[in-house]
Tab-separated table of C-alpha atoms and ligand atoms in Angstrom:
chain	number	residue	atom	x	y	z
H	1271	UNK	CA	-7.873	15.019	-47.495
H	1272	UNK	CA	-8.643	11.144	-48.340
H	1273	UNK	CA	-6.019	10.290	-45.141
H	1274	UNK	CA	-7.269	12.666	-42.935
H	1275	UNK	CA	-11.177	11.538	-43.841
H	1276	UNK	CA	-9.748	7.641	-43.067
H	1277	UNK	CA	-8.386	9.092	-39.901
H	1278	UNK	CA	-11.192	10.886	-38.664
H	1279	UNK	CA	-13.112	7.531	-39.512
H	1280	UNK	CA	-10.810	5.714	-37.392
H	1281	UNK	CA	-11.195	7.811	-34.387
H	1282	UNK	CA	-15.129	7.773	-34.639
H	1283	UNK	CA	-16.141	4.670	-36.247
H	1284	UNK	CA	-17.939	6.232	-38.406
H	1285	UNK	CA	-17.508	5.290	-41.884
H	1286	UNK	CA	-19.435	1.503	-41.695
H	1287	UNK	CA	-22.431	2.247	-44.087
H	1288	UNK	CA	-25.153	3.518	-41.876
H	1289	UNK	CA	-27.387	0.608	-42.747
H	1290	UNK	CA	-25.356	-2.314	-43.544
H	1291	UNK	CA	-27.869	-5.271	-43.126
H	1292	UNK	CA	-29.194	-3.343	-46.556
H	1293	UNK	CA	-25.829	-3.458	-48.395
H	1294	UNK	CA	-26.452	-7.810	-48.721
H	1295	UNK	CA	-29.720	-7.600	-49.555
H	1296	UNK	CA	-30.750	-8.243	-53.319
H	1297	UNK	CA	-30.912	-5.199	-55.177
H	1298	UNK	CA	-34.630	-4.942	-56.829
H	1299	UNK	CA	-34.080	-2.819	-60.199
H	1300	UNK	CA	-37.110	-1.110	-59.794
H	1301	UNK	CA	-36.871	-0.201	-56.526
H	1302	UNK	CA	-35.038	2.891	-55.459
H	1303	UNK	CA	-31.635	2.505	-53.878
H	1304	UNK	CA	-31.866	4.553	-50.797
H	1305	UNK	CA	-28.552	3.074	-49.519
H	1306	UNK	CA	-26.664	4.802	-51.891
H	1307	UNK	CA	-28.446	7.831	-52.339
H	1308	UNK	CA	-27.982	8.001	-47.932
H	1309	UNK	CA	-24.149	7.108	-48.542
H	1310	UNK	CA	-23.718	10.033	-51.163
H	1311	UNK	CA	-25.427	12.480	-48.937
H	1312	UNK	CA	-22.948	12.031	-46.095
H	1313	UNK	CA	-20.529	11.291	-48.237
H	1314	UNK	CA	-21.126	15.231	-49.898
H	1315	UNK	CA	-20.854	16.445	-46.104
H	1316	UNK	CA	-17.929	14.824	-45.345
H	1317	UNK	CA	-16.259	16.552	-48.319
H	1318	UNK	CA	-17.461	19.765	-48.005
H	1319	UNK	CA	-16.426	19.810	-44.436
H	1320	UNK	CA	-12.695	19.595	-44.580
H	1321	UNK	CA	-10.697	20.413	-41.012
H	1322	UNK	CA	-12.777	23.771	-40.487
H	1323	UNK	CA	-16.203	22.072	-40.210
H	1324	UNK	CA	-15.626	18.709	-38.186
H	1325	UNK	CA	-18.116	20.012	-35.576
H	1326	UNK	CA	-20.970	20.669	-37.499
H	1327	UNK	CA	-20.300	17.439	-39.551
H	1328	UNK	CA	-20.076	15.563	-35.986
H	1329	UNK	CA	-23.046	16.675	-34.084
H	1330	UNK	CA	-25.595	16.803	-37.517
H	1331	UNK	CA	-24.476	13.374	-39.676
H	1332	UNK	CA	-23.215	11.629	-36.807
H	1333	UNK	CA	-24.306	11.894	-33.639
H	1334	UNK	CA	-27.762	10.394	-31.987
H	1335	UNK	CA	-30.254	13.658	-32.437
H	1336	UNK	CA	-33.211	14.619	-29.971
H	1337	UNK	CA	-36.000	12.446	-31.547
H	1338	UNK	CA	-38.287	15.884	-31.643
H	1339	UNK	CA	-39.724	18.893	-30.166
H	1340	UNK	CA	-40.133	19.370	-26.692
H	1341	UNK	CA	-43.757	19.781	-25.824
H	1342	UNK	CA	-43.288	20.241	-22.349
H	1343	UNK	CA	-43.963	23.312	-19.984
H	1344	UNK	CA	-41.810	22.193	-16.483
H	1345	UNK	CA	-39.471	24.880	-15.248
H	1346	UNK	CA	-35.717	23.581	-15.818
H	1347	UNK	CA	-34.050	22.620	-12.691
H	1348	UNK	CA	-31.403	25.070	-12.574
H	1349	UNK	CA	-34.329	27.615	-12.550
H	1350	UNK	CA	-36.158	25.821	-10.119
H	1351	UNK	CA	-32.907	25.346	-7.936
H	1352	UNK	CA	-30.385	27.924	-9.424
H	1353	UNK	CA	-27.790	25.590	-6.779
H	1354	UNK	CA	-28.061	22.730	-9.410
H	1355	UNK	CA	-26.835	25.039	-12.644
H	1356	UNK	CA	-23.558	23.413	-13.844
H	1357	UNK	CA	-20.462	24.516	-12.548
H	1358	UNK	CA	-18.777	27.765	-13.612
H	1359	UNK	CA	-15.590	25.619	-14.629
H	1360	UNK	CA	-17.919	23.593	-17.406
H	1361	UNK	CA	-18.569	26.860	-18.978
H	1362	UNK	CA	-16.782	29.790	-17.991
H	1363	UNK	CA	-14.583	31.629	-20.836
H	1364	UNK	CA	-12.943	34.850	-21.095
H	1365	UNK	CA	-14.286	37.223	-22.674
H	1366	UNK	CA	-12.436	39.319	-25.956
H	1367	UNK	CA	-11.984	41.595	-28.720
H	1368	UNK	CA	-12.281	39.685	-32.067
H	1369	UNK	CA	-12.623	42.626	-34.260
H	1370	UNK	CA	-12.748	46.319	-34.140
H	1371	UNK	CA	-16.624	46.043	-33.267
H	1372	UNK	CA	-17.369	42.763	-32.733
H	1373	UNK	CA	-16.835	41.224	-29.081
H	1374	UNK	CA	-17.336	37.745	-27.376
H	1375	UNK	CA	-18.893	37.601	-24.685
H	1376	UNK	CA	-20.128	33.982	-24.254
H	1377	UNK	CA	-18.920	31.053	-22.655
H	1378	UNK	CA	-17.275	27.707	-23.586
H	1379	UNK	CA	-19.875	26.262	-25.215
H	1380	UNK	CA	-22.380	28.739	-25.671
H	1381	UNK	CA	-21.634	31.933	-27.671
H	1382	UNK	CA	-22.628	35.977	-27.298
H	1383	UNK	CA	-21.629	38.514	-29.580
H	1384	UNK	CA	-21.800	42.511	-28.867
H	1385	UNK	CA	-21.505	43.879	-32.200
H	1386	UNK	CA	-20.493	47.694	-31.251
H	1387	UNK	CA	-20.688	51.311	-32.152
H	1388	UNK	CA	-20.530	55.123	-31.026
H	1389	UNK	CA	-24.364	55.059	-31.140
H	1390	UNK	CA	-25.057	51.673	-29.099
H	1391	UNK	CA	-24.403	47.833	-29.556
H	1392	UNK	CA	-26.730	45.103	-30.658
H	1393	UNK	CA	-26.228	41.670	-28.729
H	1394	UNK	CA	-26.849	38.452	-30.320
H	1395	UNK	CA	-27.847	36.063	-28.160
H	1396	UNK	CA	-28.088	35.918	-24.078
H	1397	UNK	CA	-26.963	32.478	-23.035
H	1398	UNK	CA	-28.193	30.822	-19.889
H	1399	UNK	CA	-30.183	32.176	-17.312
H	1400	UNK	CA	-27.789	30.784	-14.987
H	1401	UNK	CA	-24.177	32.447	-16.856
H	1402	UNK	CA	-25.896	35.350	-18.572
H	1403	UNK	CA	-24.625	37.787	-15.584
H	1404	UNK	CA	-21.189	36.749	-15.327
H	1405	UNK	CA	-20.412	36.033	-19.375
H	1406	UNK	CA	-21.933	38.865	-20.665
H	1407	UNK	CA	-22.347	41.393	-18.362
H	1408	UNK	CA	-18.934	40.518	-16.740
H	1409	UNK	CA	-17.651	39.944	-19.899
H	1410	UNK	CA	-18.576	43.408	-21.244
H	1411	UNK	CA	-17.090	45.172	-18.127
H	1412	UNK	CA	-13.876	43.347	-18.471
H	1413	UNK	CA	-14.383	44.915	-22.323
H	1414	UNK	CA	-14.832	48.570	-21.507
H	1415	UNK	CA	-18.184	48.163	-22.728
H	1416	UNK	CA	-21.524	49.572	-21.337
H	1417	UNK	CA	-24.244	47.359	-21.094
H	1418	UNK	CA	-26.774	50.394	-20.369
H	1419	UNK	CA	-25.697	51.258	-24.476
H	1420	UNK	CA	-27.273	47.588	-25.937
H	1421	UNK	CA	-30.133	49.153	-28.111
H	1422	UNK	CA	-30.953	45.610	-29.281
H	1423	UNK	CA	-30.904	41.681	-28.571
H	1424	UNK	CA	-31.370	39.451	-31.186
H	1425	UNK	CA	-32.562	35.803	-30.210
H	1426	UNK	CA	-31.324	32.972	-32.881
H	1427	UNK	CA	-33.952	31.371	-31.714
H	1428	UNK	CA	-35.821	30.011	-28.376
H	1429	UNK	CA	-34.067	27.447	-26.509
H	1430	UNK	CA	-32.834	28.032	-22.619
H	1431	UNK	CA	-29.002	28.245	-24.146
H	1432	UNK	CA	-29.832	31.278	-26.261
H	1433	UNK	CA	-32.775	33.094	-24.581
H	1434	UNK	CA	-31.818	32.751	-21.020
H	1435	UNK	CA	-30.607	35.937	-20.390
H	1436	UNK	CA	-33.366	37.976	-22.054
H	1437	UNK	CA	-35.782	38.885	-19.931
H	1438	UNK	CA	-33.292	40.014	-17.185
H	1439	UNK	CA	-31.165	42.402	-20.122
H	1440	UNK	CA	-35.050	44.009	-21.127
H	1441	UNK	CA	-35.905	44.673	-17.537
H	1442	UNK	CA	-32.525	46.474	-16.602
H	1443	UNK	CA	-31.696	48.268	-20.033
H	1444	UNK	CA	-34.574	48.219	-21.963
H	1445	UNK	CA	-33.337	47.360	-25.498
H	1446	UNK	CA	-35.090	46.023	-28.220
H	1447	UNK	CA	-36.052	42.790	-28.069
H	1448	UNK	CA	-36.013	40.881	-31.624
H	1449	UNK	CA	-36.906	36.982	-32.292
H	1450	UNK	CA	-39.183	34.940	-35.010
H	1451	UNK	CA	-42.595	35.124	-34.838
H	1452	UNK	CA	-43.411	31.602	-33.823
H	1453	UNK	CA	-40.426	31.868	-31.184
H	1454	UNK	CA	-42.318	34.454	-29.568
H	1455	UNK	CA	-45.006	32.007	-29.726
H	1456	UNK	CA	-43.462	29.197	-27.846
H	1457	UNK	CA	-42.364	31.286	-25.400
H	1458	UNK	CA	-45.817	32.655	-24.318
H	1459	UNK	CA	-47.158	28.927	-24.861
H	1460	UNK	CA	-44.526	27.381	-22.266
H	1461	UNK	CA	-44.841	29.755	-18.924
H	1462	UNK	CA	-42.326	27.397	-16.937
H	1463	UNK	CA	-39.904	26.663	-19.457
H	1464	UNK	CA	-39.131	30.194	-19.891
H	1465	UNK	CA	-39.357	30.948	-16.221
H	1466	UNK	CA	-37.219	33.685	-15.736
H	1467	UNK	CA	-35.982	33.771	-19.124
H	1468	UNK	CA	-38.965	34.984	-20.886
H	1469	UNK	CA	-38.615	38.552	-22.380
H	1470	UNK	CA	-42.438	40.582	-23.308
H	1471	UNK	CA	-42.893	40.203	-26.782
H	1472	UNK	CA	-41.019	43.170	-28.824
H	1473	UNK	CA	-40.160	42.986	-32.255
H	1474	UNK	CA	-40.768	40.065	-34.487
H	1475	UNK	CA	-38.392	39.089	-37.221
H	1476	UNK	CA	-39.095	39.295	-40.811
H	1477	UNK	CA	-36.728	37.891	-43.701
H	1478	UNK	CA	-34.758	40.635	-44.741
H	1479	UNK	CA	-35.019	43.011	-42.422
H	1480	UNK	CA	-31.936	45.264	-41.016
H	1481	UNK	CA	-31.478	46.044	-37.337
H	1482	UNK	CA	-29.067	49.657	-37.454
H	1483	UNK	CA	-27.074	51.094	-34.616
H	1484	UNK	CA	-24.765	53.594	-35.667
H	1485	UNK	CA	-22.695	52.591	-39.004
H	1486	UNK	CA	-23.601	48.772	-38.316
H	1487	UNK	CA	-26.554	47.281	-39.693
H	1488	UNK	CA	-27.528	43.212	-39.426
H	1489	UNK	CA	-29.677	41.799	-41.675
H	1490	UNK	CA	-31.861	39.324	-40.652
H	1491	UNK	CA	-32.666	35.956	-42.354
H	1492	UNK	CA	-35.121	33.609	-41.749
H	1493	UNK	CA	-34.135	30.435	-41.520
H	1494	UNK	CA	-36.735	27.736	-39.617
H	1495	UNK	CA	-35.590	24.258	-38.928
H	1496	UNK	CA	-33.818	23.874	-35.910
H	1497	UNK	CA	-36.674	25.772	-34.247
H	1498	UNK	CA	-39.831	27.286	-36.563
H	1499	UNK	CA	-38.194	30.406	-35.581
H	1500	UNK	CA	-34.696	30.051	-35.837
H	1501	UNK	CA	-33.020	33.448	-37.640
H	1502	UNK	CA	-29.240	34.184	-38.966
H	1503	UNK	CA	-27.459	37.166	-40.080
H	1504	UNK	CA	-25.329	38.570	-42.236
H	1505	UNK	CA	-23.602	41.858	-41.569
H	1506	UNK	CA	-20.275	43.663	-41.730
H	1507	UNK	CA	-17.840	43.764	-38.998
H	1508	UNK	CA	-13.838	45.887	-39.318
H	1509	UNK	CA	-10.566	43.980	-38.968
H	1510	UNK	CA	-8.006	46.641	-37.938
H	1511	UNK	CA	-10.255	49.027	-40.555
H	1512	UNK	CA	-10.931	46.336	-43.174
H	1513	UNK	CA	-14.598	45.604	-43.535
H	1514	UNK	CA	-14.638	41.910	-43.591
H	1515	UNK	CA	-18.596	40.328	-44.106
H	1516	UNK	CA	-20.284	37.625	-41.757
H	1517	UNK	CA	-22.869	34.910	-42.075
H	1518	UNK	CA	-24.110	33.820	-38.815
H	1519	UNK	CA	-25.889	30.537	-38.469
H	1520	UNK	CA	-28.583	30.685	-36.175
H	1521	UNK	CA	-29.918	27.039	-35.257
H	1522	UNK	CA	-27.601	23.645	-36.083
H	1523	UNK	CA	-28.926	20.189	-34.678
H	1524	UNK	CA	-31.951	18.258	-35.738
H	1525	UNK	CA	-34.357	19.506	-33.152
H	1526	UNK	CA	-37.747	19.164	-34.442
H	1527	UNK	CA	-39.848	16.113	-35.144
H	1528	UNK	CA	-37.429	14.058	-37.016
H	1529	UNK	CA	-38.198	10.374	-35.439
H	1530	UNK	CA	-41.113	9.515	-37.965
H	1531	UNK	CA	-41.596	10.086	-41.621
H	1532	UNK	CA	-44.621	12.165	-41.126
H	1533	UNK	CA	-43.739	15.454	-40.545
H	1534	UNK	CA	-40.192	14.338	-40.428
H	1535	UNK	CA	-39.625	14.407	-44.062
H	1536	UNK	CA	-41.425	17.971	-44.244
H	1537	UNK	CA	-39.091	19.059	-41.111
H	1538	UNK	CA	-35.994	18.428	-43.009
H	1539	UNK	CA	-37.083	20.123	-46.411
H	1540	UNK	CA	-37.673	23.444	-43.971
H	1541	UNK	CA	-34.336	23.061	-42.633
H	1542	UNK	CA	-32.640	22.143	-46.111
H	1543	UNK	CA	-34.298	25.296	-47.925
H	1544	UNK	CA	-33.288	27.484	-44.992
H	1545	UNK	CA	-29.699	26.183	-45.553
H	1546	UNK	CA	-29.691	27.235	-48.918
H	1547	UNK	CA	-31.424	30.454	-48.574
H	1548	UNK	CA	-28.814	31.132	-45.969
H	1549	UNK	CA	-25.779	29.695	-48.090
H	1550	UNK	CA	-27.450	32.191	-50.934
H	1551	UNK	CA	-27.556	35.573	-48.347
H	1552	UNK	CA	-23.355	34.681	-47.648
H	1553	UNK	CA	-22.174	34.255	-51.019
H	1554	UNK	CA	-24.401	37.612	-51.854
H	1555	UNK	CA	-23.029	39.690	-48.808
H	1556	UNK	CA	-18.981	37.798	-50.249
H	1557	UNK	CA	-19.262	36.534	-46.070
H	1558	UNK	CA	-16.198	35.155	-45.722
H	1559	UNK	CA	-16.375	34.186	-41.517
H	1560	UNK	CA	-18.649	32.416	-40.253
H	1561	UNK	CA	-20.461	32.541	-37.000
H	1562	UNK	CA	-22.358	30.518	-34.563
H	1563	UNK	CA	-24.013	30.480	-31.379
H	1564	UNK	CA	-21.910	27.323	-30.166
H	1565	UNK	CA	-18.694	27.114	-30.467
H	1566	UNK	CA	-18.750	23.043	-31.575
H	1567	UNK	CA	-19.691	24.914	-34.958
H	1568	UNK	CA	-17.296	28.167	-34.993
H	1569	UNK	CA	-14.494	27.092	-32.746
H	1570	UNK	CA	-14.527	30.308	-31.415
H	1571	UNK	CA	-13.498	29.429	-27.997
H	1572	UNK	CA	-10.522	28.481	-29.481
H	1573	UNK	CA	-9.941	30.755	-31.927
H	1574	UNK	CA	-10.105	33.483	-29.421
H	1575	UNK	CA	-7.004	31.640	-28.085
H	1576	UNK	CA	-5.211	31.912	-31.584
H	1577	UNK	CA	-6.132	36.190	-32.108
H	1578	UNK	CA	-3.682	36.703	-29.168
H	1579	UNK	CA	-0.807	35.441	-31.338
H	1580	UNK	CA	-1.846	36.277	-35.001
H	1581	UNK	CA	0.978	39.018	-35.166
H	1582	UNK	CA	0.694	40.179	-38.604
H	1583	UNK	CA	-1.046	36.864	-39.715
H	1584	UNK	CA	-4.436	36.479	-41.262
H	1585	UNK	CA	-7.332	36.915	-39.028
H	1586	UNK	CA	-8.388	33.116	-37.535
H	1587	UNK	CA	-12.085	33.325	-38.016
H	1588	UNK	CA	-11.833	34.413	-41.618
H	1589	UNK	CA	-12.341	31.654	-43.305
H	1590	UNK	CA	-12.814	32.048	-46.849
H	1591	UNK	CA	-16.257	33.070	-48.597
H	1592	UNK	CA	-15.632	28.893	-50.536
H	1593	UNK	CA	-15.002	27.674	-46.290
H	1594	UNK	CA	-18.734	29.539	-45.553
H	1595	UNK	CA	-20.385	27.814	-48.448
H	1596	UNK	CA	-19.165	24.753	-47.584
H	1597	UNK	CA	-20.269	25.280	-43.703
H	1598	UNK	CA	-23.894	24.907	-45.396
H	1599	UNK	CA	-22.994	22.341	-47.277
H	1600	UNK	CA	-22.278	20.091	-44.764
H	1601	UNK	CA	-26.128	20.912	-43.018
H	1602	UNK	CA	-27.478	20.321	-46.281
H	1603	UNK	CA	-26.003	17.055	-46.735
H	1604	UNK	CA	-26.773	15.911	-43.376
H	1605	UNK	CA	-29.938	16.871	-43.340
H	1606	UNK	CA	-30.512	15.458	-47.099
H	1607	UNK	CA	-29.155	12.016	-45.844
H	1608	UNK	CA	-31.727	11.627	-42.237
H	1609	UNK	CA	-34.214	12.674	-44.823
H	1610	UNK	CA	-33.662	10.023	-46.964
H	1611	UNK	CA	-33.785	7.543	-44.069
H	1612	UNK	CA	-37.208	8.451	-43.749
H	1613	UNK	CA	-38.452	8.066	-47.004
H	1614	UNK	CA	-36.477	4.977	-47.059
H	1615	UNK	CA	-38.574	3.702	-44.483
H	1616	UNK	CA	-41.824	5.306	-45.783
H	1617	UNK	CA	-41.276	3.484	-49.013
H	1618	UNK	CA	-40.871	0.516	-47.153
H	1619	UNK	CA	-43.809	0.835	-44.584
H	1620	UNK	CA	-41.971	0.524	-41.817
H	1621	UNK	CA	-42.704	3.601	-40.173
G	317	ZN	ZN1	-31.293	25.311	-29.986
């Protein structure tokens, strides 16, 4: 694993110490040495990502993040001119089976998931308004599946690349809409943002509770960070009759306020405890795939690609129940080490 750390160092320049001017300065015994606490953070991500979670290690310890929450209400171009959406090619992906009950039906980057049964399906997530139709309704005709049978949607949380397609599945089928509380909020706030995405407010998530079609039941787990309302799951799916446990992650990158100590610090402790209360739910349900709503963090896109020649083999997206803790692991330490940046510069009045 050292070699293949070095290597993936090489390839991103990313293992220079995140703030090296510090490293020369003269270390003050009474002062606290952020530098190393920072360094130990990332370094406890980088461990506890291995191959499996490279993505999520990229996009949340290394990569620049959005420097906070967008308080904007201007309708998003490809609304405003649906001729300026990206191209199909940029996120176009076939749709498939991955377990008995469980389909995708999202798109390159940007996942959907019917989870199905005699009774009905609940759909997790709706994409863009601009790719809903084609990924998920295309994707579920291609299936064999019914769109007129989704009883429920569940929103991970309220940005354009999850919630797009919402308001147009409630108007034509009429499921059940379910999202966090201040989700709902945001979306009644922001008018134009949600243009054509926005679905009337339905059922609002609470920690714990179980959405049931049929013999399938997801929990749902709050988990604010990424957005105040961001939920995950866990539930059950088969794998050629085996019941096989999942932990879906519902919100990733460091979207909030997370430019200044104040609330930045506060913003990462929600999204840290989250992790853990998640990380807690998996290793209590013995989840032992993981989901997500892009495939940077699943690699489902991909693994899709490897079910077509598993044979006999194990299934690709089970991972392990150790693989799913670690997937959390790798937010927490991420999160734990922008954190300390800020307190570093709280400490040192620099903010
Ligand atoms: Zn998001």
């Amino acid at each position: 694993m050292k070699s293949a750390v070095a290597h993936l160092c090489l390839a991103l320049a990313i293992c220079a110490p995140i703030s090296s001017k510090n490293a020369s300065a003269q270390p003050n015994q009474a002062k606290r040495n952020f530098q190393a606490e920072i360094d130990a953070a990332i370094q406890s991500a980088k461990t506890a990502a291995t191959f499996e979670h490279l993505g999520t290690l990229v996009r949340t310890c290394l990569l620049p993040q959005s420097g906070g929450e967008n308080l904007t209400d201007n309708v998003p171009s490809y609304v405003a001119d649906p001729a300026s959406a990206p191209p199909r090619e940029t996120w176009y992906a076939d749709p498939a089976k991955v377990f008995d009950n469980l389909y995708f039906v999202g798109g390159k980057i940007h996942s959907s998931w019917a989870l199905t049964s005699k009774e009905g399906i609940i759909l997790i997530d709706t994409i863009y308004p601009y790719n809903s139709e084609s990924l998920i309704l295309g994707g579920m005709k291609k299936l064999g599946l019914d769109a007129k049978n989704i009883k429920y949607v569940l929103i991970s949380h309220a940005h354009a690349d999850h919630i797009g397609g919402a308001e147009m599945l409630q108007t034509r089928y009429k499921p059940r809409i379910v999202m966090g509380g201040p989700d709902w909020e945001w979306v009644e706030k922001y008018p134009n943002r949600y243009k054509t995405m926005a679905p009337k407010r339905d059922i609002v998530a609470a920690d714990g509770m179980k959405i049931t079609v049929g013999g399938n039941a997801v929990t749902v787990w709050l988990t604010p960070g990424h957005t105040p309302g961001t939920m995950s799951y866990t539930f059950t799916v088969l794998d050629r009759g085996k019941p096989v446990n999942v932990a879906y992650s519902g919100g990733t990158a460091f979207n909030f306020v997370n430019n200044t100590p104040d609330p930045g610090i506060k913003n990462f402790q929600t999204y840290i405890d989250s992790q853990k209360h998640m990380a807690e739910k998996a290793a209590a349900a013995h989840a032992t795939v993981l989901l997500s709503n892009h495939s940077e963090f699943d690699n489902a896109v991909n693994k899709n690609r490897m079910l077509a020649g598993r044979g006999k083999g194990p299934h690709p997206y089970e991972i392990g129940a150790d693989s799913v803790q670690r997937y959390f692991q790798v937010m927490q330490g991420c999160a734990r080490a922008a954190q300390l940046r800020l307190e570093q510069r709280a400490a040192e009045g620099t903010s």
